[in-house]
Amino acid sequence: MQKLKANLIEHINSGFRDAVAKDYPNENRLDFYVNKQCIPSILTYAKDRLGYIHLSHIAIVDWLEEGEFELIYIIWSPEEKIKMFVRTRVERENPVMPNIDMIWRQANTYEREFREMYGIQFQGLEAPEEFILEDWQGPPPMRRDFDTEEYANETFFHRPGREDAGDVREEIIKRSREEIPDFAKKYSR
Amino acid sequence: MSYDKDSHKIFDFIQNWARKHSIWVLAYGTGCGAIEIPPTMTSRYDAERLGVRGAATPRQADVLLITGYLTTKTLKRVIRVYEQMQDPKYVIGFGSCTINGGMYYDSYNTIKVLDKYLPVDVYINGCMPRPEAVLAGFAKLQQLIAEGKANGAQKYKENLEWYRENQKRISPHWVMPEYNW
Ligand code: SF4
C-alpha cells in the first residue's frame, strides 16, 4: 500500500505542483491540500487517469476563527482501495467555489446543500434556489456564527416558564465525581 | 318539535354524547411522539374501547394529534390538513415540544407555541407522554366535549385573521387557498 501511495503522490505532484500531500502511514488514506481553482482538474485527473471513480462524500468545516471554510472531497478507488481527501480552503466572506457536478452528478446535491446551509456559491450551478428550507428568511443556518437560539426567539413565539431551568451538570458531576473538560466549561450556563 | 331552550339542551346532550364516544384520530405523526400511538392503540392499552381509533383521511377524522415538534415546513401541511377536516374537530397538542418548544426550544426551524397557530383543545405534557397520559388526555377531551367546552374550531373560525397573521409570519409565501371548509 505504501508503494501505491508513493506512486499516487508522484502522479499528483507531477501534474499539480502546489498540491501538498499528507500521508497517514498504516491507513488507507491520503490527503492533498490544494488551491480551490485546481479542484475540478485534480478531481477529473484522479477520476479519469488514476481510477478514483467514486465520490464518496463532500465534507465542510467552518473555520470561523480563521475566516475560512474548508471543503473536503473524499474520493475512493475500488482497485487501489485508498481514500483520497482533496482539501481546499475558501474565504468565508462571499465564498465562491468551482462547480464539479459535471464530473459527478451527485455533487449537485451536496452543492445545493452547501449553498443553502453555508451560503457558498458554486459557479454555474444549475439548480432551483430552494433545497431543504422553505421560505427561509435568515442567514445560512449552519454557519457557526449563526445563533439559533436568538433566531428562534425572534422568529417564533415564546412561552415563559423555562427561565428557571437550572444547570444540573454541576450536581451530576459532584455526585459522580467526574471532571469537566475545559472545552465544555464555556458552554455551562 | 319546537326549539325551546330545554329541547336544545337535550339535543346538545345527545350530540355531545355521540361525539365523545367516537373520537377518530387522524393518523398523521409529526414528531417523535408519534411512536407512542401504536402502543396506545394496540392490545395493551386498547384505546378503541374508548371510541378512539384511527381515520385514514382528514375528512373522516375528528381529532388532529400533533405528536411533538412541528417544523415550519410541517406546520404548513398541518394547517392545510386541519382546514380540510370537517366539524366537529379538535386538536390535541402532544408532548412538551408543542407547549413551549421542549428540547427544541432553540431550533431554527421548529415552532415553539402551537396554540398561536392552531386552536388546541387539550395539551398532554411529557417528553414523550406515556400511553397512560395519552389516554388521560383523551379522557379529558371527552369530558370537555360532554360539557360542550371543546370549541377550538369555533375559536379558529372567529379569530381566523389573527391565526392567519401568525401563520404567515412563518410562511411569508403563502400559496394555500385563503379559506375553505
Ligand atoms: S416532546 Fe419530546 S418526544 Fe415529543 S416531539 Fe418533543 S422531543 Fe420528541
mmCIF file of N, CA and C in Angstrom, chain A residues 120-178:
data_model
loop_
_atom_site.group_PDB
_atom_site.id
_atom_site.type_symbol
_atom_site.label_atom_id
_atom_site.label_comp_id
_atom_site.label_asym_id
_atom_site.label_seq_id
_atom_site.Cartn_x
_atom_site.Cartn_y
_atom_site.Cartn_z
ATOM 1 N N ILE A 120 -22.427 29.202 0.306
ATOM 2 C CA ILE A 120 -21.340 29.123 -0.665
ATOM 3 C C ILE A 120 -21.941 29.088 -2.065
ATOM 4 N N GLN A 121 -21.461 29.958 -2.934
ATOM 5 C CA GLN A 121 -21.950 29.951 -4.310
ATOM 6 C C GLN A 121 -21.050 29.065 -5.154
ATOM 7 N N PHE A 122 -21.642 28.333 -6.066
ATOM 8 C CA PHE A 122 -20.873 27.493 -6.988
ATOM 9 C C PHE A 122 -21.063 28.041 -8.390
ATOM 10 N N GLN A 123 -19.928 28.249 -9.078
ATOM 11 C CA GLN A 123 -20.025 28.871 -10.394
ATOM 12 C C GLN A 123 -20.762 27.952 -11.357
ATOM 13 N N GLY A 124 -21.837 28.464 -11.943
ATOM 14 C CA GLY A 124 -22.547 27.700 -12.962
ATOM 15 C C GLY A 124 -23.354 26.542 -12.430
ATOM 16 N N LEU A 125 -23.700 26.573 -11.169
ATOM 17 C CA LEU A 125 -24.542 25.500 -10.630
ATOM 18 C C LEU A 125 -25.971 25.722 -11.084
ATOM 19 N N GLU A 126 -26.531 24.698 -11.727
ATOM 20 C CA GLU A 126 -27.897 24.832 -12.208
ATOM 21 C C GLU A 126 -28.820 24.037 -11.321
ATOM 22 N N ALA A 127 -29.557 24.730 -10.479
ATOM 23 C CA ALA A 127 -30.487 24.055 -9.571
ATOM 24 C C ALA A 127 -31.407 25.111 -9.003
ATOM 25 N N PRO A 128 -32.616 24.716 -8.650
ATOM 26 C CA PRO A 128 -33.510 25.689 -8.021
ATOM 27 C C PRO A 128 -32.897 26.266 -6.745
ATOM 28 N N GLU A 129 -33.279 27.483 -6.444
ATOM 29 C CA GLU A 129 -32.659 28.194 -5.332
ATOM 30 C C GLU A 129 -32.937 27.504 -3.994
ATOM 31 N N GLU A 130 -34.159 26.991 -3.837
ATOM 32 C CA GLU A 130 -34.530 26.384 -2.560
ATOM 33 C C GLU A 130 -34.201 24.905 -2.558
ATOM 34 N N PHE A 131 -33.672 24.433 -1.442
ATOM 35 C CA PHE A 131 -33.375 22.999 -1.364
ATOM 36 C C PHE A 131 -34.181 22.359 -0.241
ATOM 37 N N ILE A 132 -33.752 22.518 1.001
ATOM 38 C CA ILE A 132 -34.476 21.886 2.096
ATOM 39 C C ILE A 132 -35.326 22.908 2.839
ATOM 40 N N LEU A 133 -34.767 24.064 3.074
ATOM 41 C CA LEU A 133 -35.507 25.073 3.822
ATOM 42 C C LEU A 133 -36.525 25.727 2.914
ATOM 43 N N GLU A 134 -37.738 25.854 3.435
ATOM 44 C CA GLU A 134 -38.762 26.561 2.677
ATOM 45 C C GLU A 134 -38.943 27.933 3.297
ATOM 46 N N ASP A 135 -39.135 28.927 2.484
ATOM 47 C CA ASP A 135 -39.425 30.266 2.986
ATOM 48 C C ASP A 135 -38.383 30.738 3.988
ATOM 49 N N TRP A 136 -37.152 30.424 3.757
ATOM 50 C CA TRP A 136 -36.129 30.789 4.729
ATOM 51 C C TRP A 136 -35.851 32.276 4.643
ATOM 52 N N GLN A 137 -35.817 32.931 5.813
ATOM 53 C CA GLN A 137 -35.611 34.383 5.798
ATOM 54 C C GLN A 137 -34.320 34.810 6.465
ATOM 55 N N GLY A 138 -33.669 33.901 7.183
ATOM 56 C CA GLY A 138 -32.488 34.303 7.933
ATOM 57 C C GLY A 138 -31.202 34.053 7.169
ATOM 58 N N PRO A 139 -30.070 34.230 7.841
ATOM 59 C CA PRO A 139 -28.780 33.902 7.241
ATOM 60 C C PRO A 139 -28.609 32.382 7.159
ATOM 61 N N PRO A 140 -27.613 31.901 6.387
ATOM 62 C CA PRO A 140 -27.435 30.453 6.272
ATOM 63 C C PRO A 140 -27.266 29.816 7.646
ATOM 64 N N PRO A 141 -28.096 28.853 7.983
ATOM 65 C CA PRO A 141 -28.191 28.413 9.371
ATOM 66 C C PRO A 141 -27.073 27.506 9.872
ATOM 67 N N MET A 142 -26.288 26.916 9.018
ATOM 68 C CA MET A 142 -25.279 26.011 9.541
ATOM 69 C C MET A 142 -23.947 26.696 9.795
ATOM 70 N N ARG A 143 -23.839 27.971 9.471
ATOM 71 C CA ARG A 143 -22.602 28.689 9.799
ATOM 72 C C ARG A 143 -22.446 28.773 11.304
ATOM 73 N N ARG A 144 -21.218 28.751 11.752
ATOM 74 C CA ARG A 144 -21.040 28.711 13.200
ATOM 75 C C ARG A 144 -21.413 30.021 13.872
ATOM 76 N N ASP A 145 -21.382 31.127 13.159
ATOM 77 C CA ASP A 145 -21.736 32.389 13.810
ATOM 78 C C ASP A 145 -23.239 32.656 13.777
ATOM 79 N N PHE A 146 -24.013 31.701 13.283
ATOM 80 C CA PHE A 146 -25.473 31.833 13.315
ATOM 81 C C PHE A 146 -25.957 31.389 14.681
ATOM 82 N N ASP A 147 -26.658 32.287 15.376
ATOM 83 C CA ASP A 147 -27.121 31.966 16.723
ATOM 84 C C ASP A 147 -28.546 31.439 16.638
ATOM 85 N N THR A 148 -28.693 30.123 16.742
ATOM 86 C CA THR A 148 -30.034 29.569 16.526
ATOM 87 C C THR A 148 -31.005 30.012 17.600
ATOM 88 N N GLU A 149 -30.531 30.142 18.831
ATOM 89 C CA GLU A 149 -31.466 30.493 19.896
ATOM 90 C C GLU A 149 -32.020 31.905 19.684
ATOM 91 N N GLU A 150 -31.104 32.815 19.318
ATOM 92 C CA GLU A 150 -31.553 34.187 19.089
ATOM 93 C C GLU A 150 -32.539 34.233 17.930
ATOM 94 N N TYR A 151 -32.207 33.501 16.863
ATOM 95 C CA TYR A 151 -33.102 33.488 15.709
ATOM 96 C C TYR A 151 -34.465 32.933 16.101
ATOM 97 N N ALA A 152 -34.453 31.821 16.875
ATOM 98 C CA ALA A 152 -35.724 31.203 17.272
ATOM 99 C C ALA A 152 -36.526 32.155 18.134
ATOM 100 N N ASN A 153 -35.844 32.889 19.023
ATOM 101 C CA ASN A 153 -36.585 33.813 19.872
ATOM 102 C C ASN A 153 -37.198 34.943 19.077
ATOM 103 N N GLU A 154 -36.485 35.375 18.031
ATOM 104 C CA GLU A 154 -37.040 36.455 17.209
ATOM 105 C C GLU A 154 -38.191 35.972 16.344
ATOM 106 N N THR A 155 -38.053 34.765 15.805
ATOM 107 C CA THR A 155 -38.990 34.318 14.782
ATOM 108 C C THR A 155 -40.237 33.683 15.360
ATOM 109 N N PHE A 156 -40.066 32.911 16.430
ATOM 110 C CA PHE A 156 -41.187 32.142 16.945
ATOM 111 C C PHE A 156 -41.677 32.732 18.255
ATOM 112 N N PHE A 157 -42.913 32.414 18.569
ATOM 113 C CA PHE A 157 -43.466 32.849 19.848
ATOM 114 C C PHE A 157 -42.767 32.111 20.974
ATOM 115 N N HIS A 158 -42.765 32.757 22.104
ATOM 116 C CA HIS A 158 -42.063 32.199 23.238
ATOM 117 C C HIS A 158 -43.045 32.085 24.390
ATOM 118 N N ARG A 159 -43.028 30.941 25.056
ATOM 119 C CA ARG A 159 -43.887 30.826 26.230
ATOM 120 C C ARG A 159 -43.003 30.900 27.458
ATOM 121 N N PRO A 160 -43.238 31.864 28.343
ATOM 122 C CA PRO A 160 -42.371 31.990 29.514
ATOM 123 C C PRO A 160 -42.517 30.779 30.421
ATOM 124 N N GLY A 161 -41.544 30.550 31.265
ATOM 125 C CA GLY A 161 -41.645 29.458 32.211
ATOM 126 C C GLY A 161 -40.432 28.574 32.252
ATOM 127 N N ARG A 162 -39.493 28.773 31.336
ATOM 128 C CA ARG A 162 -38.321 27.921 31.387
ATOM 129 C C ARG A 162 -37.089 28.699 31.823
ATOM 130 N N GLU A 163 -37.298 29.926 32.337
ATOM 131 C CA GLU A 163 -36.150 30.748 32.724
ATOM 132 C C GLU A 163 -35.406 30.155 33.909
ATOM 133 N N ASP A 164 -36.161 29.472 34.800
ATOM 134 C CA ASP A 164 -35.500 28.950 35.987
ATOM 135 C C ASP A 164 -34.940 27.547 35.764
ATOM 136 N N ALA A 165 -34.920 27.096 34.526
ATOM 137 C CA ALA A 165 -34.343 25.782 34.248
ATOM 138 C C ALA A 165 -32.871 25.821 34.639
ATOM 139 N N GLY A 166 -32.508 25.057 35.639
ATOM 140 C CA GLY A 166 -31.147 25.124 36.165
ATOM 141 C C GLY A 166 -30.200 24.238 35.385
ATOM 142 N N ASP A 167 -28.914 24.483 35.600
ATOM 143 C CA ASP A 167 -27.898 23.628 35.004
ATOM 144 C C ASP A 167 -27.613 22.495 35.986
ATOM 145 N N VAL A 168 -28.006 21.295 35.625
ATOM 146 C CA VAL A 168 -27.863 20.192 36.558
ATOM 147 C C VAL A 168 -26.516 19.496 36.403
ATOM 148 N N ARG A 169 -25.697 19.979 35.493
ATOM 149 C CA ARG A 169 -24.438 19.264 35.240
ATOM 150 C C ARG A 169 -23.516 19.288 36.444
ATOM 151 N N GLU A 170 -23.444 20.473 37.090
ATOM 152 C CA GLU A 170 -22.584 20.591 38.273
ATOM 153 C C GLU A 170 -22.947 19.512 39.293
ATOM 154 N N GLU A 171 -24.255 19.407 39.515
ATOM 155 C CA GLU A 171 -24.743 18.480 40.523
ATOM 156 C C GLU A 171 -24.397 17.036 40.139
ATOM 157 N N ILE A 172 -24.623 16.721 38.872
ATOM 158 C CA ILE A 172 -24.336 15.360 38.404
ATOM 159 C C ILE A 172 -22.853 15.062 38.555
ATOM 160 N N ILE A 173 -22.045 16.055 38.207
ATOM 161 C CA ILE A 173 -20.603 15.837 38.270
ATOM 162 C C ILE A 173 -20.147 15.667 39.707
ATOM 163 N N LYS A 174 -20.783 16.454 40.607
ATOM 164 C CA LYS A 174 -20.418 16.327 42.016
ATOM 165 C C LYS A 174 -20.743 14.921 42.526
ATOM 166 N N ARG A 175 -21.901 14.448 42.114
ATOM 167 C CA ARG A 175 -22.301 13.139 42.619
ATOM 168 C C ARG A 175 -21.454 12.022 42.043
ATOM 169 N N SER A 176 -21.137 12.127 40.770
ATOM 170 C CA SER A 176 -20.413 11.011 40.162
ATOM 171 C C SER A 176 -18.907 11.241 40.175
ATOM 172 N N ARG A 177 -18.463 12.364 40.745
ATOM 173 C CA ARG A 177 -17.045 12.708 40.887
ATOM 174 C C ARG A 177 -16.307 12.643 39.549
ATOM 175 N N GLU A 178 -16.897 13.325 38.563
ATOM 176 C CA GLU A 178 -16.229 13.396 37.265
ATOM 177 C C GLU A 178 -15.518 14.732 37.153
#
